Coordinates of C-alpha atoms in Angstrom, one line a residue:
M1 CA 25.0 17.3 -23.1
V2 CA 23.9 20.6 -21.4
S3 CA 21.3 20.9 -18.7
G4 CA 17.8 20.6 -20.1
E5 CA 18.9 19.1 -23.5
T6 CA 16.9 16.2 -24.8
H7 CA 17.5 13.7 -27.6
D8 CA 14.8 13.1 -30.1
T9 CA 17.0 11.1 -32.5
K10 CA 17.9 7.4 -32.1
E11 CA 21.3 8.3 -30.6
R12 CA 22.9 5.1 -29.2
V13 CA 24.9 5.0 -26.0
P14 CA 28.5 4.2 -26.9
E15 CA 29.3 0.5 -26.5
E16 CA 32.2 1.3 -24.1
D17 CA 29.7 2.9 -21.7
V18 CA 27.6 -0.2 -21.4
E19 CA 28.7 -2.4 -18.5
Q20 CA 28.4 -6.0 -19.7
H21 CA 27.7 -7.7 -16.5
S22 CA 25.0 -6.6 -14.1
P23 CA 25.9 -6.0 -10.5
F24 CA 22.5 -7.3 -9.5
A25 CA 21.6 -11.0 -8.9
S26 CA 18.3 -10.6 -10.8
F27 CA 17.1 -8.0 -13.3
W28 CA 13.8 -7.5 -11.4
L29 CA 14.2 -6.4 -7.8
G30 CA 11.9 -5.9 -4.9
G31 CA 12.1 -2.8 -2.6
F32 CA 10.9 -2.8 1.0
E33 CA 9.7 0.6 1.9
S34 CA 11.9 2.0 4.7
A35 CA 11.2 5.7 5.2
T36 CA 12.0 6.9 8.7
H37 CA 11.5 10.7 8.6
V38 CA 9.4 12.8 10.9
N39 CA 6.3 13.6 8.9
G40 CA 4.3 16.8 8.6
R41 CA 2.4 15.9 11.7
G42 CA 5.5 15.6 13.8
A43 CA 5.3 11.8 13.9
R44 CA 8.4 9.6 13.4
L45 CA 7.7 7.1 10.6
D46 CA 9.0 3.6 10.6
M47 CA 7.7 1.8 7.5
V48 CA 9.6 -1.3 8.3
T49 CA 7.5 -1.7 11.5
A50 CA 4.3 -0.4 9.9
T51 CA 4.4 -3.2 7.3
Q52 CA 5.6 -5.7 9.9
H53 CA 8.6 -6.4 7.8
D54 CA 10.7 -6.5 10.9
R55 CA 8.5 -9.4 12.2
F56 CA 8.2 -11.3 8.9
A57 CA 11.6 -10.7 7.2
D58 CA 12.2 -14.4 6.7
E59 CA 8.7 -14.8 5.1
D60 CA 9.1 -11.7 3.0
Y61 CA 12.5 -12.8 1.5
A62 CA 11.0 -16.2 0.8
L63 CA 8.2 -14.5 -1.0
L64 CA 10.7 -12.7 -3.2
R65 CA 12.3 -16.0 -4.2
S66 CA 8.8 -17.5 -4.9
V67 CA 8.3 -15.0 -7.7
G68 CA 11.9 -15.2 -9.1
I69 CA 13.3 -12.1 -7.5
R70 CA 16.8 -12.5 -6.1
A71 CA 17.8 -8.9 -5.3
A72 CA 16.1 -6.3 -3.0
R73 CA 16.4 -2.8 -1.6
E74 CA 16.3 -2.8 2.2
G75 CA 16.5 0.1 4.7
I76 CA 18.8 0.5 7.7
R77 CA 17.0 2.6 10.3
W78 CA 19.7 5.0 11.4
H79 CA 17.6 6.5 14.2
L80 CA 17.3 3.0 15.8
V81 CA 20.9 1.9 15.1
E82 CA 22.7 4.9 16.7
Q83 CA 21.8 5.7 20.3
E84 CA 23.8 8.2 22.3
G85 CA 26.9 7.8 20.1
A86 CA 26.8 4.0 20.2
F87 CA 25.8 1.6 17.4
D88 CA 23.5 -1.3 17.8
F89 CA 22.6 -3.2 14.6
S90 CA 20.3 -5.8 16.2
T91 CA 17.3 -4.4 14.3
L92 CA 19.2 -5.2 11.1
L93 CA 20.0 -8.8 11.9
P94 CA 16.6 -10.3 10.9
M95 CA 17.0 -8.9 7.4
L96 CA 20.6 -9.9 7.0
D97 CA 19.8 -13.4 8.2
A98 CA 16.7 -13.7 5.9
A99 CA 18.5 -12.4 2.9
R100 CA 21.4 -14.8 3.4
R101 CA 19.1 -17.8 4.1
H102 CA 17.1 -17.2 0.9
G103 CA 20.0 -16.2 -1.3
V104 CA 18.8 -12.6 -2.0
Q105 CA 21.3 -9.9 -2.7
V106 CA 20.5 -6.6 -0.9
I107 CA 21.0 -2.9 -1.8
W108 CA 21.3 -1.3 1.6
N109 CA 19.6 2.1 2.0
L110 CA 21.6 3.9 4.7
C111 CA 19.4 7.1 5.0
H112 CA 15.8 7.0 3.8
Y113 CA 15.0 10.6 4.8
G114 CA 15.4 10.0 8.6
W115 CA 18.2 10.5 11.1
P116 CA 18.6 10.3 14.9
P117 CA 16.8 13.1 16.8
D118 CA 20.0 14.7 18.1
V119 CA 21.3 15.2 14.5
D120 CA 21.1 18.7 12.9
V121 CA 21.1 18.1 9.2
F122 CA 22.3 21.7 8.5
D123 CA 25.2 21.5 10.9
P124 CA 28.7 20.7 9.6
T125 CA 28.9 17.7 12.0
F126 CA 26.1 16.0 10.0
V127 CA 28.7 15.0 7.4
T128 CA 31.0 13.4 10.0
R129 CA 28.1 11.8 11.8
F130 CA 26.8 10.2 8.6
A131 CA 30.3 9.0 7.6
R132 CA 30.8 7.4 11.0
Y133 CA 27.5 5.6 10.7
C134 CA 28.2 4.4 7.2
R135 CA 31.5 3.0 8.3
A136 CA 29.9 1.2 11.2
A137 CA 27.2 -0.2 9.0
A138 CA 29.7 -1.4 6.4
Q139 CA 31.8 -3.1 9.0
F140 CA 28.7 -4.9 10.5
I141 CA 27.4 -6.0 7.1
A142 CA 30.8 -7.3 6.1
R143 CA 30.9 -9.5 9.2
H144 CA 27.4 -11.0 8.4
S145 CA 27.3 -11.4 4.7
E146 CA 29.3 -12.4 1.7
G147 CA 29.9 -11.0 -1.8
V148 CA 30.3 -7.5 -3.0
P149 CA 27.9 -5.2 -1.1
V150 CA 25.8 -2.6 -2.7
Y151 CA 24.8 0.6 -0.9
A152 CA 22.4 3.5 -1.5
P153 CA 23.9 6.1 0.8
M154 CA 21.3 8.9 0.7
N155 CA 17.9 8.3 -0.8
E156 CA 16.6 10.9 -3.2
I157 CA 18.8 13.9 -2.4
S158 CA 16.9 16.1 -4.7
F159 CA 13.5 15.2 -3.3
L160 CA 14.7 15.3 0.3
A161 CA 16.2 18.8 -0.3
F162 CA 13.0 20.0 -1.7
A163 CA 10.6 18.4 0.8
A164 CA 12.6 19.1 4.0
G165 CA 14.5 22.2 2.9
D166 CA 12.3 24.2 0.5
V167 CA 8.6 23.5 1.3
G168 CA 8.6 22.2 4.9
W169 CA 6.7 19.0 4.2
F170 CA 8.7 17.2 6.8
F171 CA 11.4 17.6 9.4
P172 CA 13.2 19.9 9.8
Y173 CA 10.4 21.8 8.0
A174 CA 12.8 24.4 6.5
R175 CA 11.7 26.8 3.7
G176 CA 13.9 28.4 1.1
R177 CA 17.0 26.4 2.1
G178 CA 16.7 23.6 -0.4
N179 CA 19.9 24.4 -2.3
E180 CA 21.8 24.6 1.0
L181 CA 20.4 21.3 2.1
K182 CA 21.2 19.6 -1.2
R183 CA 24.9 20.6 -0.9
Q184 CA 25.0 19.3 2.6
L185 CA 23.5 16.0 1.6
V186 CA 26.0 15.7 -1.2
R187 CA 28.9 16.4 1.2
A188 CA 27.5 13.7 3.5
T189 CA 27.1 11.2 0.6
L190 CA 30.7 11.7 -0.5
A191 CA 32.0 11.2 3.0
G192 CA 29.8 8.1 3.4
V193 CA 31.1 6.6 0.2
D194 CA 34.7 7.1 1.3
A195 CA 33.9 5.5 4.7
I196 CA 32.3 2.5 3.1
R197 CA 35.1 2.0 0.6
D198 CA 37.6 2.2 3.4
V199 CA 36.0 -0.9 4.8
V200 CA 35.1 -2.7 1.5
P201 CA 37.0 -1.0 -1.4
Q202 CA 35.0 -2.9 -4.1
A203 CA 31.6 -1.9 -2.7
R204 CA 29.1 -0.6 -5.3
M205 CA 27.0 2.5 -4.9
V206 CA 23.6 3.4 -6.1
H207 CA 22.6 7.1 -6.1
A208 CA 18.8 7.3 -6.6
D209 CA 16.8 10.4 -7.5
P210 CA 13.6 10.9 -9.5
I211 CA 13.7 11.4 -13.3
M212 CA 11.1 13.9 -14.5
R213 CA 9.9 16.1 -17.2
V214 CA 8.3 19.5 -16.7
V215 CA 6.4 21.3 -19.6
A216 CA 4.9 24.7 -20.0
P217 CA 1.1 25.0 -20.2
R218 CA -0.1 25.1 -23.8
D219 CA -1.2 28.7 -23.5
R220 CA 1.9 30.0 -21.6
P221 CA 4.8 29.8 -24.0
E222 CA 6.7 32.3 -21.9
L223 CA 7.0 29.6 -19.2
V224 CA 9.0 27.3 -21.5
P225 CA 12.4 28.4 -20.1
L226 CA 11.3 28.0 -16.5
A227 CA 9.9 24.5 -17.2
A228 CA 13.2 23.6 -18.9
A229 CA 15.1 24.9 -15.9
Q230 CA 13.0 22.9 -13.5
T231 CA 13.5 19.8 -15.6
A232 CA 17.3 20.4 -15.7
S233 CA 17.3 20.6 -11.9
Q234 CA 16.9 16.8 -11.6
F235 CA 20.6 16.4 -12.6
E236 CA 22.0 18.7 -9.9
A237 CA 22.7 16.2 -7.2
W238 CA 24.3 13.6 -9.6
D239 CA 26.3 16.4 -11.2
M240 CA 27.6 17.5 -7.7
I241 CA 28.5 13.9 -6.8
A242 CA 30.4 13.6 -10.1
G243 CA 32.2 16.9 -9.6
R244 CA 30.6 18.5 -12.6
R245 CA 28.8 21.1 -10.5
E246 CA 30.2 22.9 -7.5
P247 CA 33.5 20.9 -7.5
E248 CA 34.4 22.5 -4.2
L249 CA 32.0 20.0 -2.6
G250 CA 34.6 17.3 -3.4
G251 CA 32.7 15.4 -6.1
H252 CA 34.5 13.3 -8.6
P253 CA 33.4 10.8 -11.3
R254 CA 34.6 7.9 -9.1
Y255 CA 31.7 8.6 -6.7
L256 CA 29.0 8.3 -9.4
D257 CA 28.8 4.5 -9.8
I258 CA 25.2 3.3 -10.5
V259 CA 22.7 6.0 -11.3
G260 CA 19.3 5.1 -9.7
V261 CA 16.3 6.6 -11.4
N262 CA 12.9 6.6 -9.7
F263 CA 9.9 6.9 -11.9
Y264 CA 6.2 7.1 -11.1
H265 CA 3.0 8.2 -12.9
S266 CA 3.3 11.6 -11.3
N267 CA 6.9 12.4 -12.5
Q268 CA 5.7 14.6 -15.4
W269 CA 3.7 17.8 -14.9
E270 CA 3.0 21.3 -16.1
Y271 CA 5.0 24.1 -14.6
E272 CA 3.1 25.4 -11.7
G273 CA 0.3 23.1 -12.6
G274 CA -1.0 19.5 -12.4
R275 CA 0.6 16.3 -13.5
L276 CA 0.3 15.0 -17.1
P277 CA -2.2 12.2 -16.7
W278 CA -0.5 8.9 -17.5
E279 CA -3.8 7.0 -17.5
E280 CA -5.7 9.1 -20.1
V281 CA -6.3 7.7 -23.6
P282 CA -5.1 9.3 -25.8
R283 CA -2.2 10.4 -23.6
D284 CA -1.1 14.0 -23.6
D285 CA 1.4 14.4 -26.5
R286 CA 3.8 16.3 -24.1
W287 CA 4.4 13.1 -22.1
T288 CA 8.0 11.9 -22.7
P289 CA 8.3 8.1 -22.9
L290 CA 10.4 6.5 -20.2
H291 CA 12.9 5.0 -22.7
R292 CA 13.8 8.6 -23.8
L293 CA 14.3 9.7 -20.2
L294 CA 16.6 6.8 -19.6
R295 CA 18.5 7.4 -22.8
D296 CA 19.1 11.1 -21.9
T297 CA 20.3 10.1 -18.4
A298 CA 22.7 7.5 -19.8
L299 CA 24.1 9.8 -22.4
R300 CA 24.7 12.5 -19.8
Y301 CA 26.6 10.2 -17.4
G302 CA 27.8 7.1 -19.2
R303 CA 27.1 5.0 -16.1
P304 CA 24.9 1.9 -15.6
L305 CA 21.3 2.7 -14.6
L306 CA 18.9 1.1 -12.2
V307 CA 15.2 1.9 -12.2
A308 CA 15.5 2.1 -8.4
E309 CA 11.8 2.7 -7.7
T310 CA 8.7 2.3 -9.8
S311 CA 5.1 1.1 -9.2
H312 CA 1.5 2.2 -9.5
V313 CA -1.6 1.9 -7.4
G314 CA -4.8 -0.2 -7.4
I315 CA -6.0 -1.7 -10.6
G316 CA -3.4 0.1 -12.6
R317 CA -0.5 -1.9 -11.2
G318 CA -0.4 -4.5 -14.0
E319 CA -0.8 -2.0 -16.8
W320 CA 2.0 0.2 -15.4
L321 CA 4.4 -2.7 -15.2
R322 CA 3.6 -3.8 -18.7
E323 CA 4.5 -0.3 -20.0
I324 CA 7.7 -0.1 -17.8
A325 CA 8.8 -3.5 -19.2
A326 CA 8.2 -2.3 -22.8
E327 CA 10.0 1.0 -22.3
V328 CA 13.0 -0.6 -20.6
S329 CA 13.2 -3.0 -23.5
L330 CA 13.2 -0.1 -26.0
A331 CA 15.9 1.6 -24.0
R332 CA 18.1 -1.5 -23.8
A333 CA 17.7 -2.0 -27.5
E334 CA 19.2 1.4 -28.0
G335 CA 22.2 0.4 -25.9
V336 CA 21.1 2.1 -22.7
P337 CA 22.7 0.2 -19.8
V338 CA 19.6 -0.4 -17.7
Q339 CA 20.7 -3.2 -15.4
G340 CA 17.7 -3.7 -13.2
V341 CA 14.1 -2.5 -12.3
C342 CA 13.0 -2.4 -8.7
L343 CA 9.3 -2.8 -7.9
Y344 CA 8.9 -0.3 -5.0
P345 CA 7.3 -1.0 -2.7
I346 CA 7.1 -4.7 -3.1
L347 CA 4.8 -4.9 -0.1
D348 CA 2.0 -2.4 0.2
R349 CA 2.5 0.5 2.6
P350 CA 0.5 3.1 4.5
D351 CA 0.6 6.8 3.6
W352 CA 3.2 8.9 5.2
E353 CA 0.7 11.4 6.6
D354 CA -2.3 9.0 7.2
A355 CA -1.4 5.6 8.7
N356 CA -5.0 4.4 8.0
H357 CA -4.7 5.0 4.2
W358 CA -3.0 2.2 2.3
H359 CA -1.8 2.8 -1.2
N360 CA -2.4 -0.7 -2.7
S361 CA 0.8 -0.3 -4.6
G362 CA 2.7 -3.6 -3.7
L363 CA 3.0 -6.9 -5.4
W364 CA 1.5 -8.1 -2.1
D365 CA -1.4 -6.3 -0.4
L366 CA -1.2 -6.3 3.4
I367 CA -4.5 -7.5 4.9
P368 CA -4.9 -7.5 8.7
D369 CA -6.4 -10.6 10.4
D370 CA -8.3 -10.7 13.7
Q371 CA -5.0 -10.4 15.7
G372 CA -3.7 -7.5 13.7
T373 CA -1.2 -9.5 11.7
L374 CA -0.7 -8.2 8.2
R375 CA -1.2 -11.1 5.9
R376 CA 0.7 -10.9 2.6
V377 CA -1.8 -11.4 -0.3
L378 CA -0.4 -11.7 -3.8
V379 CA -2.0 -9.4 -6.4
D380 CA -2.7 -11.8 -9.2
E381 CA -2.8 -9.4 -12.1
Y382 CA 0.4 -7.7 -11.0
A383 CA 2.1 -11.0 -10.5
A384 CA 1.1 -12.2 -14.0
E385 CA 2.6 -9.1 -15.6
L386 CA 5.8 -9.6 -13.6
R387 CA 6.0 -13.1 -14.9
R388 CA 5.6 -11.8 -18.5
A389 CA 8.2 -9.1 -17.8
Q390 CA 10.7 -11.6 -16.5
Q391 CA 10.4 -13.6 -19.7
T392 CA 10.9 -10.6 -22.0
V393 CA 13.4 -8.4 -20.1
R394 CA 16.3 -10.2 -18.7
G395 CA 19.7 -9.0 -17.4
T396 CA 23.2 -10.1 -18.0
A397 CA 24.1 -11.3 -14.5

């Protein structure tokens, strides 16, 4: 498949490409928001603290089990772990202990956009610093957990390169350096995978990035090639990791293990225009159903897929999950090896730029009491849809 090519026929993923046993303990996963970058206002984010997940890790993992979820995405906060060249994983222990106590498997996110303040992401030493940190994290987790670990080394390489390297949305606020940053993040990812596998050779890797579709405005047919090129750009990081693109970076198929696809209502838009409204009825006929996006990705790489992030906001949460479950069912019926769906975030979270604005996007809303403790309040409609989805879409674990 060439960049930008799509499949409108009912092409089925070859049976040999479909992994028969899921690496995840449950098909439906919960993701704890863990972004730690420096935002557009110059403030260091710590979503683990902002949601009080650091205080209530045990309760939060018990909540996952209460709704039948036995696998989660969890962040390691690099900027807290590494101080002046030394590693201290004490901030990770509450999550490790809670996951073990409640029997929840964890995908460990090693870099969710943020790094220590003395790290220059563009400097060649970034690669060795990241690999050293990955090795230390793998050693620590191996001492405190059992089973085959799963890691997500670098979250959303494509989005991070765009946001921090092209448009200056957050630190280091670079512009016009997105391609340079993408290559640097890929180098670091490859080095990190090698470091982890030196410690635990059987460790699994999830490489998550958004899947998207860009279309030309109806009255601008001359923009069709540019829209197609922007759509094709979503594959660049995965192609680099697999050694298909810029092989001098060191990529190889052995690095591309589980392809994580992140999908939200804003992942389809007009070139240089607004998003295609998911919520409109009838929906824009240029909207590409998720099962087709999943099929295209699987046909391109022949690797197992994880919907690594998906959710909606407010009253649309239940309806969104209902559609996701239906689309994933269609994809799996066509032989697409979707082996899990992660509801992300599983707990509501504040906006990156405005800490007073909460997205109302979790399975649990977070409501402050008189002492400022964020109470976890289950969203009934969303939970009901999850129960239906768990009955209709099951994994092979």
